[in-house]
Short mmCIF file of C-alpha atoms in Angstrom, two decimals:
data_model
loop_
_atom_site.label_atom_id
_atom_site.label_comp_id
_atom_site.label_asym_id
_atom_site.label_seq_id
_atom_site.Cartn_x
_atom_site.Cartn_y
_atom_site.Cartn_z
CA MET A 1 97.30 94.71 55.91
CA THR A 2 99.83 93.46 53.68
CA GLN A 3 99.70 89.97 52.12
CA ASN A 4 103.45 90.05 52.92
CA ASN A 5 103.69 90.87 56.46
CA ILE A 6 100.94 89.44 58.90
CA LYS A 7 101.43 89.99 62.84
CA ILE A 8 98.90 87.70 65.14
CA ALA A 9 98.67 88.08 68.74
CA VAL A 10 98.11 85.23 71.16
CA THR A 11 96.91 86.39 74.43
CA GLY A 12 94.88 85.44 77.43
CA GLY A 13 94.88 85.36 81.38
CA ILE A 14 97.89 83.94 83.57
CA GLY A 15 97.39 80.13 83.39
CA SER A 16 94.92 80.04 80.10
CA GLY A 17 97.55 78.23 78.25
CA LYS A 18 99.20 80.52 75.65
CA THR A 19 102.66 78.57 75.68
CA THR A 20 100.79 75.19 74.73
CA VAL A 21 98.76 77.01 72.07
CA CYS A 22 102.22 78.65 70.82
CA ASP A 23 103.91 75.28 70.62
CA ILE A 24 101.06 73.87 68.66
CA ILE A 25 101.42 76.92 66.20
CA LYS A 26 105.27 76.18 66.16
CA GLU A 27 104.59 72.45 65.24
CA GLN A 28 102.78 73.84 62.38
CA GLY A 29 106.08 75.58 60.89
CA TYR A 30 105.28 79.11 62.00
CA SER A 31 107.32 81.65 63.68
CA VAL A 32 106.25 82.61 67.20
CA ILE A 33 107.80 85.50 69.16
CA SER A 34 107.61 85.20 72.86
CA CYS A 35 107.04 88.43 74.77
CA ASP A 36 108.15 86.62 78.06
CA GLU A 37 111.41 85.40 76.54
CA ILE A 38 112.33 88.87 75.53
CA TYR A 39 111.44 90.02 78.89
CA ASN A 40 113.88 87.41 80.27
CA ARG A 41 116.93 88.44 78.19
CA LEU A 42 116.06 92.05 79.30
CA LEU A 43 116.71 91.16 82.66
CA ARG A 44 120.12 90.02 82.11
CA ASP A 45 120.91 93.66 80.63
CA LYS A 46 122.37 95.48 83.40
CA SER A 47 121.15 98.95 82.77
CA PHE A 48 117.66 97.38 82.52
CA LEU A 49 118.04 95.57 85.56
CA ASN A 50 119.27 98.66 87.27
CA SER A 51 116.09 100.86 86.21
CA LEU A 52 114.16 98.19 88.26
CA VAL A 53 116.11 98.35 91.19
CA SER A 54 115.93 102.19 91.43
CA GLU A 55 112.27 101.97 91.13
CA PHE A 56 111.74 98.70 93.31
CA GLY A 57 114.52 98.66 95.90
CA HIS A 58 115.65 95.44 97.13
CA ILE A 59 114.96 92.83 94.20
CA LEU A 60 118.10 91.09 93.54
CA ASN A 61 119.76 87.87 94.27
CA GLY A 62 123.07 87.95 96.01
CA ASP A 63 124.43 87.08 92.71
CA GLY A 64 123.03 90.18 90.91
CA THR A 65 120.32 88.81 89.32
CA LEU A 66 116.68 89.42 89.56
CA SER A 67 114.47 87.76 92.09
CA ARG A 68 111.33 87.31 90.75
CA LYS A 69 109.86 86.36 94.15
CA LYS A 70 110.83 89.52 95.58
CA LEU A 71 109.80 91.62 92.73
CA SER A 72 106.42 89.63 92.55
CA GLU A 73 105.79 90.10 96.09
CA ILE A 74 105.94 93.70 95.70
CA VAL A 75 103.98 94.11 92.50
CA PHE A 76 101.28 91.72 92.80
CA SER A 77 100.36 93.25 96.50
CA ASP A 78 100.07 96.94 94.88
CA LYS A 79 98.54 97.76 91.92
CA ASP A 80 100.12 100.86 91.25
CA LYS A 81 103.66 99.38 91.65
CA LEU A 82 102.47 96.71 89.04
CA ALA A 83 101.33 99.64 86.94
CA ARG A 84 104.68 101.20 87.12
CA LEU A 85 106.44 97.80 86.49
CA ASN A 86 104.39 97.61 83.26
CA GLU A 87 105.24 101.16 82.27
CA ILE A 88 109.02 100.51 82.45
CA THR A 89 108.97 96.75 80.94
CA HIS A 90 105.92 96.96 78.18
CA PRO A 91 107.50 99.47 75.65
CA GLU A 92 111.18 97.94 75.64
CA ILE A 93 109.32 94.49 75.16
CA MET A 94 107.16 95.55 72.23
CA LYS A 95 109.91 97.57 70.51
CA GLU A 96 111.80 94.14 70.51
CA ALA A 97 108.84 92.20 69.55
CA LEU A 98 107.94 94.51 66.66
CA LYS A 99 111.75 94.48 65.35
CA GLN A 100 111.39 90.42 65.47
CA MET A 101 108.29 90.83 63.23
CA SER A 102 109.54 93.20 60.67
CA GLY A 103 110.24 90.89 57.89
CA ASN A 104 107.98 89.14 55.28
CA GLY A 105 105.65 86.34 56.83
CA VAL A 106 103.14 85.44 59.31
CA TYR A 107 104.20 85.95 62.44
CA PHE A 108 102.43 84.62 65.85
CA CYS A 109 103.47 86.84 69.05
CA GLU A 110 102.74 85.38 72.70
CA ILE A 111 101.62 88.36 74.81
CA PRO A 112 100.49 88.18 77.92
CA LEU A 113 99.22 91.69 78.76
CA LEU A 114 98.01 92.77 75.33
CA PHE A 115 94.83 94.34 76.41
CA GLU A 116 96.36 96.28 79.64
CA GLY A 117 99.11 97.50 77.50
CA GLU A 118 96.39 98.37 75.00
CA PHE A 119 98.58 97.06 71.98
CA GLU A 120 95.80 95.71 70.00
CA ALA A 121 96.30 98.01 67.12
CA LEU A 122 99.65 96.63 66.45
CA PHE A 123 98.49 93.25 65.32
CA ASP A 124 96.55 92.53 62.12
CA LYS A 125 94.71 89.58 64.18
CA ILE A 126 94.13 88.23 67.67
CA ILE A 127 93.54 85.01 69.18
CA VAL A 128 92.22 85.10 72.71
CA ILE A 129 92.38 81.56 74.75
CA LEU A 130 90.16 81.42 77.67
CA ARG A 131 89.97 78.79 80.57
CA ASP A 132 87.84 78.13 83.50
CA LYS A 133 89.21 80.04 86.33
CA GLU A 134 89.71 77.12 88.61
CA LEU A 135 91.62 75.37 85.90
CA ARG A 136 93.96 78.62 85.46
CA VAL A 137 94.37 78.43 89.28
CA ALA A 138 95.54 74.61 89.34
CA SER A 139 97.83 75.42 86.47
CA ILE A 140 99.27 78.36 88.00
CA THR A 141 99.90 76.87 91.49
CA LYS A 142 101.39 73.82 89.70
CA ARG A 143 103.66 75.90 87.15
CA ASP A 144 104.78 78.61 89.83
CA ASP A 145 104.76 76.25 93.17
CA ILE A 146 102.65 78.93 94.93
CA SER A 147 99.58 79.14 96.75
CA GLU A 148 95.87 79.15 95.30
CA PHE A 149 95.49 82.26 97.18
CA ASP A 150 98.73 83.64 95.28
CA ALA A 151 97.64 82.44 92.16
CA GLN A 152 93.92 84.19 92.45
CA LYS A 153 95.98 87.62 93.25
CA ARG A 154 97.75 87.12 90.07
CA ILE A 155 94.57 86.52 88.05
CA ASN A 156 93.00 89.32 89.82
CA ASN A 157 95.57 91.76 88.84
CA GLN A 158 95.07 90.94 85.22
CA CYS A 159 92.11 92.26 83.02
CA ASP A 160 88.85 90.36 83.78
CA TYR A 161 88.53 88.13 80.60
CA ASP A 162 85.36 86.86 81.78
CA ASN A 163 83.78 89.87 81.02
CA LEU A 164 85.37 91.57 77.96
CA GLU A 165 83.77 91.35 74.48
CA PHE A 166 85.81 89.32 72.09
CA GLU A 167 83.49 89.01 68.92
CA LYS A 168 86.16 90.69 66.76
CA TYR A 169 88.69 88.24 67.58
CA TYR A 170 89.60 84.56 67.39
CA VAL A 171 88.72 82.80 70.43
CA ILE A 172 89.94 79.49 72.00
CA HIS A 173 88.45 77.60 74.84
CA ASN A 174 90.80 75.54 76.64
CA ASP A 175 88.50 73.66 78.77
CA LEU A 176 89.10 70.39 77.65
CA ASP A 177 92.15 68.12 76.55
CA LEU A 178 94.97 68.64 74.50
CA THR A 179 93.70 67.09 71.30
CA ASN A 180 90.75 69.32 71.52
CA LEU A 181 93.15 72.42 72.18
CA LYS A 182 95.10 71.14 69.21
CA ARG A 183 92.24 70.76 66.82
CA MET A 184 90.72 74.02 67.80
CA THR A 185 94.30 76.05 67.46
CA ILE A 186 95.06 74.24 63.93
CA GLU A 187 91.49 75.46 62.74
CA ILE A 188 92.23 78.95 63.71
CA ILE A 189 95.29 79.22 62.17
CA ASP A 190 93.97 77.86 58.79
CA LYS A 191 91.11 80.17 59.02
CA ILE A 192 93.62 83.21 59.59
CA VAL A 193 96.12 82.37 56.78
CA LYS A 194 93.59 81.58 54.29
CA ALA A 195 91.83 84.67 54.79
CA ASN A 196 95.11 86.50 53.94
#
């Protein structure tokens, strides 16, 4: 790892609090690249959208934009289709993320499916956010306006964070309040940056 370019992944299951942690990191003055934002930009690219339509069929709204609801219903009900969506989207997202992290500096990258995509080796350090499953379900149902059953289905389609080994990573347990989350995040940022 060079002193000049440090790439840090921020990951965790859906509803774990990645975006909140990344907001805290931004408040500390660091660059944060969001894979979700890159994906949203890709969805405005006609050729990329067409590749999804040819794979998944009727997933567009009347105005030609993606219906996330239709796509979610398809992929979260079929593990093979979800895997196929990830095969199409992940390489494009990571290519753009790495381009944005190519200069000198410390870069944090909010990446939801780090372990599923096997992208660990692309980063110098990894921060994993863990959270009680009930809190995650409550967060997802509120944020996405979906049922607890659908929220649980999305959690089940990701890797099982409760049973992974995280000894070699920095771990934040997001089960308390925002003050505690902020304190833990700043402590970890300081550890990472000072170690380099």
